[in-house]
Short mmCIF file of C-alpha atoms in Angstrom, two decimals:
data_model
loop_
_atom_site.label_atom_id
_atom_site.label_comp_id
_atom_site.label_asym_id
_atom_site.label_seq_id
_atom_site.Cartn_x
_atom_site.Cartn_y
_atom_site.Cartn_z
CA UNK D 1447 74.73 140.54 186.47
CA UNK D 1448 77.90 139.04 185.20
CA UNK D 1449 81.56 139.90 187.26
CA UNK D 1450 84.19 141.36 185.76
CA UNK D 1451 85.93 138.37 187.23
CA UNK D 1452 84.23 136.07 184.12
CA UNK D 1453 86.20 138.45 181.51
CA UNK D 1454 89.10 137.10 180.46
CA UNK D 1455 90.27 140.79 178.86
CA UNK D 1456 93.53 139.60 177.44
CA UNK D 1457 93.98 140.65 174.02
CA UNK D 1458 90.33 142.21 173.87
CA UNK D 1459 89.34 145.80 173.20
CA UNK D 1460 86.56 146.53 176.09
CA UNK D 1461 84.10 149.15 175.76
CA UNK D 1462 83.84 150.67 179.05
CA UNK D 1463 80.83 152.95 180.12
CA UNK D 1464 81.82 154.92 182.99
CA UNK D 1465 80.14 158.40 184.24
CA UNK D 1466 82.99 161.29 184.25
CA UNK D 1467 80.36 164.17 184.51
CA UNK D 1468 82.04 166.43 187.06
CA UNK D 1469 81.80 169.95 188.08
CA UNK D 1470 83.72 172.06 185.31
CA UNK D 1471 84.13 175.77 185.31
CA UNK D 1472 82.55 177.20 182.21
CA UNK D 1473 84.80 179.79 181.89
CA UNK D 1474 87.77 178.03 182.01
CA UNK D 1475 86.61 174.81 181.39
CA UNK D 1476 88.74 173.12 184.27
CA UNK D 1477 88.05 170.07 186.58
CA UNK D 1478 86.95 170.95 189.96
CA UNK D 1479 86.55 167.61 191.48
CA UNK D 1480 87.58 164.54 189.81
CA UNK D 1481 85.95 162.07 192.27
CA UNK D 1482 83.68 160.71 189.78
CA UNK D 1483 87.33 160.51 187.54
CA UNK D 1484 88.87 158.78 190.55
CA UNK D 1485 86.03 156.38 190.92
CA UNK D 1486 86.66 153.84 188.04
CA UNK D 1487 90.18 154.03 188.27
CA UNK D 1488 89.62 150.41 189.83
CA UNK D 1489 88.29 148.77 187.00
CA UNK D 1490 90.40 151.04 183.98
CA UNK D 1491 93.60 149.53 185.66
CA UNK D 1492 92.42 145.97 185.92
CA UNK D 1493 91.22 146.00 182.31
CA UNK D 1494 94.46 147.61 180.95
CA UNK D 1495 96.83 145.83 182.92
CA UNK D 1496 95.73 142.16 182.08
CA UNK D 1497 96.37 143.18 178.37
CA UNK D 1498 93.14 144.94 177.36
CA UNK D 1499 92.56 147.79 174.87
CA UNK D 1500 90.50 150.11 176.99
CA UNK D 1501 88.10 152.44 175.40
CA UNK D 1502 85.67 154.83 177.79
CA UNK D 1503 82.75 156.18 177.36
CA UNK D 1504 81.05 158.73 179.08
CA UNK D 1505 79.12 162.02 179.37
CA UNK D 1506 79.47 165.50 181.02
CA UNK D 1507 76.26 167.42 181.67
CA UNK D 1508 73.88 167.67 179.22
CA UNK D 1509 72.54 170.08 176.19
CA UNK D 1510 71.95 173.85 177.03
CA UNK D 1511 74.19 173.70 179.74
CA UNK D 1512 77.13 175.65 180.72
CA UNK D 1513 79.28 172.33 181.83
CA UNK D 1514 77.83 170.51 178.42
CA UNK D 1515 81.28 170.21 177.09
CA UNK D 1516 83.89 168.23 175.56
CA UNK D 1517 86.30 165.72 177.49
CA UNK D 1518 89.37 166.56 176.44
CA UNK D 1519 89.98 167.81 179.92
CA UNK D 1520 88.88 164.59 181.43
CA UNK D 1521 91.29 162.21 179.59
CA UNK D 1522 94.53 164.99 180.80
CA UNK D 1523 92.70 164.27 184.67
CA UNK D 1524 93.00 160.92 183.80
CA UNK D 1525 96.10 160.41 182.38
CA UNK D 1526 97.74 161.90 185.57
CA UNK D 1527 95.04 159.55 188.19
CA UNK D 1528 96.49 156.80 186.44
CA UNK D 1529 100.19 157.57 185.35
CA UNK D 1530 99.67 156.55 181.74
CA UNK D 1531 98.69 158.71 178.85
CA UNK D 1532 95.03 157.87 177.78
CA UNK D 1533 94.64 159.31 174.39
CA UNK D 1534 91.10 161.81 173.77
CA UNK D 1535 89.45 160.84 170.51
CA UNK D 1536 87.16 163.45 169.45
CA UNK D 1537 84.16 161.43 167.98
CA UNK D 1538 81.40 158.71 169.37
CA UNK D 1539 81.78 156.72 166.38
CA UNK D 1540 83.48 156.99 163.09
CA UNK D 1541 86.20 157.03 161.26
CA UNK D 1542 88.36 158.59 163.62
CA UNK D 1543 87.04 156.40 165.68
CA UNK D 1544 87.44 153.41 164.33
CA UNK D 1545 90.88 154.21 163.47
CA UNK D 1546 92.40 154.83 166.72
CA UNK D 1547 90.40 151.72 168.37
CA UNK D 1548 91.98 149.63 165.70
CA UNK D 1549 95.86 151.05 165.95
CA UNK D 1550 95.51 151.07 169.87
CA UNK D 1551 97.61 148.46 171.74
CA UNK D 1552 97.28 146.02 174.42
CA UNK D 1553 97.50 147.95 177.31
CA UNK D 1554 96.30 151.43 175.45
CA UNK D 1555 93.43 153.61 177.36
CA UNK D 1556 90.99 155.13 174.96
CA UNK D 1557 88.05 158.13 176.22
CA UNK D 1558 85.66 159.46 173.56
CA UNK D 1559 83.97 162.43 173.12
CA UNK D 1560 81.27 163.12 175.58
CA UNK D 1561 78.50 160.50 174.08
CA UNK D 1562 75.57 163.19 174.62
CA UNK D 1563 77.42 165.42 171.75
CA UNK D 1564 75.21 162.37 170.09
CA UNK D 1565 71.41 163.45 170.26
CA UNK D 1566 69.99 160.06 170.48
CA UNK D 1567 72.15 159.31 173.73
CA UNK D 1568 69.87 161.39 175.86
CA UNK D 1569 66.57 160.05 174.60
CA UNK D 1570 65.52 157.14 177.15
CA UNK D 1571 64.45 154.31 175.07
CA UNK D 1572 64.30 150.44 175.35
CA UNK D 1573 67.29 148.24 175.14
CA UNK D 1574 65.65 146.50 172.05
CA UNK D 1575 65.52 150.09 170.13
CA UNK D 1576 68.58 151.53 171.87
CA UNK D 1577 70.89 148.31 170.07
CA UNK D 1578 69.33 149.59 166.81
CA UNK D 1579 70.75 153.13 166.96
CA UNK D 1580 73.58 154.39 165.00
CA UNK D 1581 76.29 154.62 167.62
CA UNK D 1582 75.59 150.75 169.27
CA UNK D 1583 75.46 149.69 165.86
CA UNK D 1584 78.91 151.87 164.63
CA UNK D 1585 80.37 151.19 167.58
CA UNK D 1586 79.52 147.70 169.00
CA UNK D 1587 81.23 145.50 165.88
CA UNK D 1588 84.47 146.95 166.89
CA UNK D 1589 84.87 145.22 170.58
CA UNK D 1590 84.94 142.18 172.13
CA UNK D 1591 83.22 143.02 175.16
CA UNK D 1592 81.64 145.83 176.91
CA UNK D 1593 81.61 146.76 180.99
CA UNK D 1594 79.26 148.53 182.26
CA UNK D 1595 80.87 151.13 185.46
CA UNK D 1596 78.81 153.94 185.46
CA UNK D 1597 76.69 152.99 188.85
CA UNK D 1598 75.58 156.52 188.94
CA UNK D 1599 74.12 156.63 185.50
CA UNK D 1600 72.53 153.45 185.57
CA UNK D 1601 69.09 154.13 186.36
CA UNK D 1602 68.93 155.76 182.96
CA UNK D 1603 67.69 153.52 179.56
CA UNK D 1604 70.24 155.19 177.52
CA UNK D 1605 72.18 153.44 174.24
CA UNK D 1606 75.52 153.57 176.01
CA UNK D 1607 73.73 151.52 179.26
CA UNK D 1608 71.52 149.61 177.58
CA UNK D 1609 72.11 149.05 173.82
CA UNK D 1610 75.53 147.26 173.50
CA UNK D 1611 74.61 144.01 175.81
CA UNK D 1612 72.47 143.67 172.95
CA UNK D 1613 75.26 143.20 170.73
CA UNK D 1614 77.99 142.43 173.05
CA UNK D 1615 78.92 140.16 176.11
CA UNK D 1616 78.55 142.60 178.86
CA UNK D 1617 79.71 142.88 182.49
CA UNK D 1618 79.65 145.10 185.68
CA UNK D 1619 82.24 146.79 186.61
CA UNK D 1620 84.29 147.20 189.99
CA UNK D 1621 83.05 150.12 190.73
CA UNK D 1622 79.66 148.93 189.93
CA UNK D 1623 79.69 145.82 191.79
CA UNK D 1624 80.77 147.44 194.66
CA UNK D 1625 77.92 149.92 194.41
CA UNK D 1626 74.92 147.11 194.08
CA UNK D 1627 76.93 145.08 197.03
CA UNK D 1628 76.10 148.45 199.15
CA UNK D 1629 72.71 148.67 198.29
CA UNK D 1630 72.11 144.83 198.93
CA UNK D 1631 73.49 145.18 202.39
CA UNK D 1632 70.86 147.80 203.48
CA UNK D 1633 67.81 145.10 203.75
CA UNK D 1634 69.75 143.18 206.21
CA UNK D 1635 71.68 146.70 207.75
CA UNK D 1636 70.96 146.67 211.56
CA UNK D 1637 68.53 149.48 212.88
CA UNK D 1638 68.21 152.14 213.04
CA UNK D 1639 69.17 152.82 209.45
CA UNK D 1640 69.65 156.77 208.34
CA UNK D 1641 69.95 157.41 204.52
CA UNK D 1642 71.49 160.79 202.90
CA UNK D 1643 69.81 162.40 200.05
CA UNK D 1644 70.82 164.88 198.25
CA UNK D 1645 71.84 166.66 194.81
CA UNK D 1646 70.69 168.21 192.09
CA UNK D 1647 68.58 165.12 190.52
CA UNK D 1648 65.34 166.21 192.43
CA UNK D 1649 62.66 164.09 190.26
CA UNK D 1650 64.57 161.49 191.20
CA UNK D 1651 65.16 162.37 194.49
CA UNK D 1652 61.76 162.39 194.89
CA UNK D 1653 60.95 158.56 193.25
CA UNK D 1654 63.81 157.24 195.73
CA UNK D 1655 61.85 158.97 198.78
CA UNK D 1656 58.50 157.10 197.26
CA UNK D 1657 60.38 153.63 197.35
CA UNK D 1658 62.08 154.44 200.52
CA UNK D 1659 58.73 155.18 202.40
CA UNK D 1660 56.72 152.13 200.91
CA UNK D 1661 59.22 149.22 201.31
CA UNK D 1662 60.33 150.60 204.96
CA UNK D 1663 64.17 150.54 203.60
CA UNK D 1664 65.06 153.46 206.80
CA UNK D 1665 64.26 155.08 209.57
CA UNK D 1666 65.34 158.81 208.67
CA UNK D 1667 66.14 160.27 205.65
CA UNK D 1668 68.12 163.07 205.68
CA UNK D 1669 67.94 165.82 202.75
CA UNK D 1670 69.99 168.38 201.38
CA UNK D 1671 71.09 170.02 198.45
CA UNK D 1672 68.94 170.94 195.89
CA UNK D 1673 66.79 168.61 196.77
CA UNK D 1674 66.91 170.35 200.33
CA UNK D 1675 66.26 173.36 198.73
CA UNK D 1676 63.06 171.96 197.08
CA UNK D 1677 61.52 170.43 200.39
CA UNK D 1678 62.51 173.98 202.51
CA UNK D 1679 60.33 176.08 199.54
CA UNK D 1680 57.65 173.60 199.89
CA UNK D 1681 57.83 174.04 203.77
CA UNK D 1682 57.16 177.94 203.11
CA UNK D 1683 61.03 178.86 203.66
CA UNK D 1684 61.62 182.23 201.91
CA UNK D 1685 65.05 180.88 200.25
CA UNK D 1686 66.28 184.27 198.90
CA UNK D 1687 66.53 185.39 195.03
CA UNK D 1688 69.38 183.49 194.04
CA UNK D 1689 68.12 180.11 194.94
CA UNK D 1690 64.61 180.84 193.96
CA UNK D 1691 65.65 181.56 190.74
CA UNK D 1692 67.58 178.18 190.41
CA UNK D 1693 64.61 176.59 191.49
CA UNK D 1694 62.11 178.34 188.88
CA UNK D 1695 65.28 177.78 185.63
CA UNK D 1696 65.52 173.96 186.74
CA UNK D 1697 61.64 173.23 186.48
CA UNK D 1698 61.68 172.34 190.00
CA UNK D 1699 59.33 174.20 191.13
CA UNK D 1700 57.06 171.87 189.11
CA UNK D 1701 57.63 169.57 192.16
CA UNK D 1702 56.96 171.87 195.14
CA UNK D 1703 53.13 170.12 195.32
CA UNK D 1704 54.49 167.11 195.54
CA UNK D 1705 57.38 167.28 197.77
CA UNK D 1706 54.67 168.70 200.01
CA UNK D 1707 52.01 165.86 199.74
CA UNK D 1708 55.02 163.19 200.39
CA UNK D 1709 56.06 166.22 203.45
CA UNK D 1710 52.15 165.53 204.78
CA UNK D 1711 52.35 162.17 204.04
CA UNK D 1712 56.26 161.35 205.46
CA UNK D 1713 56.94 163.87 207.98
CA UNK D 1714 58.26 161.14 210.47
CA UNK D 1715 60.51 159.86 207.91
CA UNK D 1716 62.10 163.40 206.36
CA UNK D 1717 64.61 165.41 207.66
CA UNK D 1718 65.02 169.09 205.98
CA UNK D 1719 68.39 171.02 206.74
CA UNK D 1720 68.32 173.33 210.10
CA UNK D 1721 70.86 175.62 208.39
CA UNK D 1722 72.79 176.51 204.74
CA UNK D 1723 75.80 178.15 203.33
CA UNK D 1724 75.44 181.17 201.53
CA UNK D 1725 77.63 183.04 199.83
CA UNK D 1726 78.29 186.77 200.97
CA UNK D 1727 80.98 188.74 199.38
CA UNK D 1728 82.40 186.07 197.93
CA UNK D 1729 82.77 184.05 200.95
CA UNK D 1730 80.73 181.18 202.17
CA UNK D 1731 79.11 181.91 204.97
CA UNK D 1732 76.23 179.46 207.55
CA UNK D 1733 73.35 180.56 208.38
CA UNK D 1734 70.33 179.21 210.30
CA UNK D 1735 67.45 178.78 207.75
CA UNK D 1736 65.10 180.66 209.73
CA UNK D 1737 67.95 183.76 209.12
CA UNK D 1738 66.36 183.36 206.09
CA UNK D 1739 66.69 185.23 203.13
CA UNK D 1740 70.03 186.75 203.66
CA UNK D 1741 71.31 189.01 200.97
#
């Protein structure tokens, strides 16, 4: 994995993957958390201030979604995390596209649309077939490099992660380097060693319990969110309509047979919560999870 310390960026326009999928309201279609935003401010800043044209790419939820939407709203975030206007292009590739790359200036920060507006982005594919799709191929010609930031999304074999160092000298990110530094550090982390798992990626949730369990990575692993949610329905915890339901819309209950085989199997190992929020007349309230359901 090449530094970002080996690019030279002066001069260069730099494709920059990074992962700006946040929480948005769907009615309004504000931020609610700009963490993720936040996160590669690091590496947007290096880029632009040693004389780079920086162009972003990212993507917010996904089709059929009620947060699958444009990132308009995410370059105004932006602009004001980094005190410099960063200019929305609405288009992956194109003319538009191609146009505003080409006028922008040394210095200039770039974001395009969100990339999954393009069907083929959410298709996982090979890096081999992912250079040969339109946008790597559109897009790839007009940079110098590209930088790969988007830790978060990089398990995926997406064009956007894995087609353009096909076609382009590529390198990791700040944000990314610090993230695989982390993960390095926990063979040689001093016992004992308790990871947190949690979120709304439960399939794989459940391959990084798998790999967790087999190599002997930690002692404990702690699980919440949906994820939490999954293992407490597979542990015969009644979790009340509303959850249920989320459960049954997201497919997840697919996975209740095997959260409870690797429950037989790693009972040492897992943790499930010992109590949840809930929300009762509009206010968050904890319960115990044997209080459970609530209304």
């Amino acid at each position: 994995m090449r530094s970002i310390d080996e690019l030279n960026p002066a001069g260069k326009r730099v494709l920059v993957r990074v992962d700006f999928n946040s929480p948005v309201d769907p009615a309004t279609g504000r931020i609610l958390g700009d963490k993720r935003i936040r996160g590669h401010t690091d590496t947007v800043r290096r880029l632009a201030d040693s004389g780079a044209v920086v162009v972003l790419l990212s993507h917010q939820s996904r089709p059929g979604r009620a947060d699958f939407t444009t990132l308009e709203s995410h370059a105004e975030r932006l602009s004001r995390v980094l005190g410099q206007d960063v200019e929305y292009v609405d288009g992956v590739f194109g003319s538009r596209v191609r146009e505003a790359v080409e006028s922008a200036e040394a210095g200039d920060v770039l974001l395009l649309e969100n990339v999954r507006f393009y069907s083929e982005e959410y298709i996982e594919m090979d890096p081999e077939e992912a250079a040969e799709t339109h946008e790597v191929r559109r897009l790839a010609p007009l940079f110098d490099a590209y930088v790969n930031d988007a830790f978060s999304a990089a398990h995926r074999s997406q064009p956007s992660l894995v087609g353009f160092p096909r076609r382009l000298p590529a390198y990791a990110g700040e944000l990314m380097e610090r993230e695989v530094d982390v993960l390095g550090s926990l063979d040689t982390a001093p016992d004992p060693l308790v990871l947190s798992l949690g979120g709304a990626k439960v399939e794989d949730a459940l391959g990084v319990i798998e790999n967790v369990a087999e190599n002997g990575t930690a002692d404990s692993l702690l699980l919440s969110g949906a994820v939490g949610n999954l293992f407490l329905t597979a542990q015969g915890v009644d979790m009340g309509e509303g959850t249920t339901d989320f459960l049954r819309e997201e497919g997840f209950f697919d996975l209740v047979e095997d959260a409870s085989e690797l429950l037989e199997e790693q009972g040492d190992l897992l943790e499930t919560p010992d109590d949840v929020a809930v929300e009762m007349e509009g206010e968050r309230v904890e319960v115990s999870v044997g209080e459970l359901p609530v209304d």
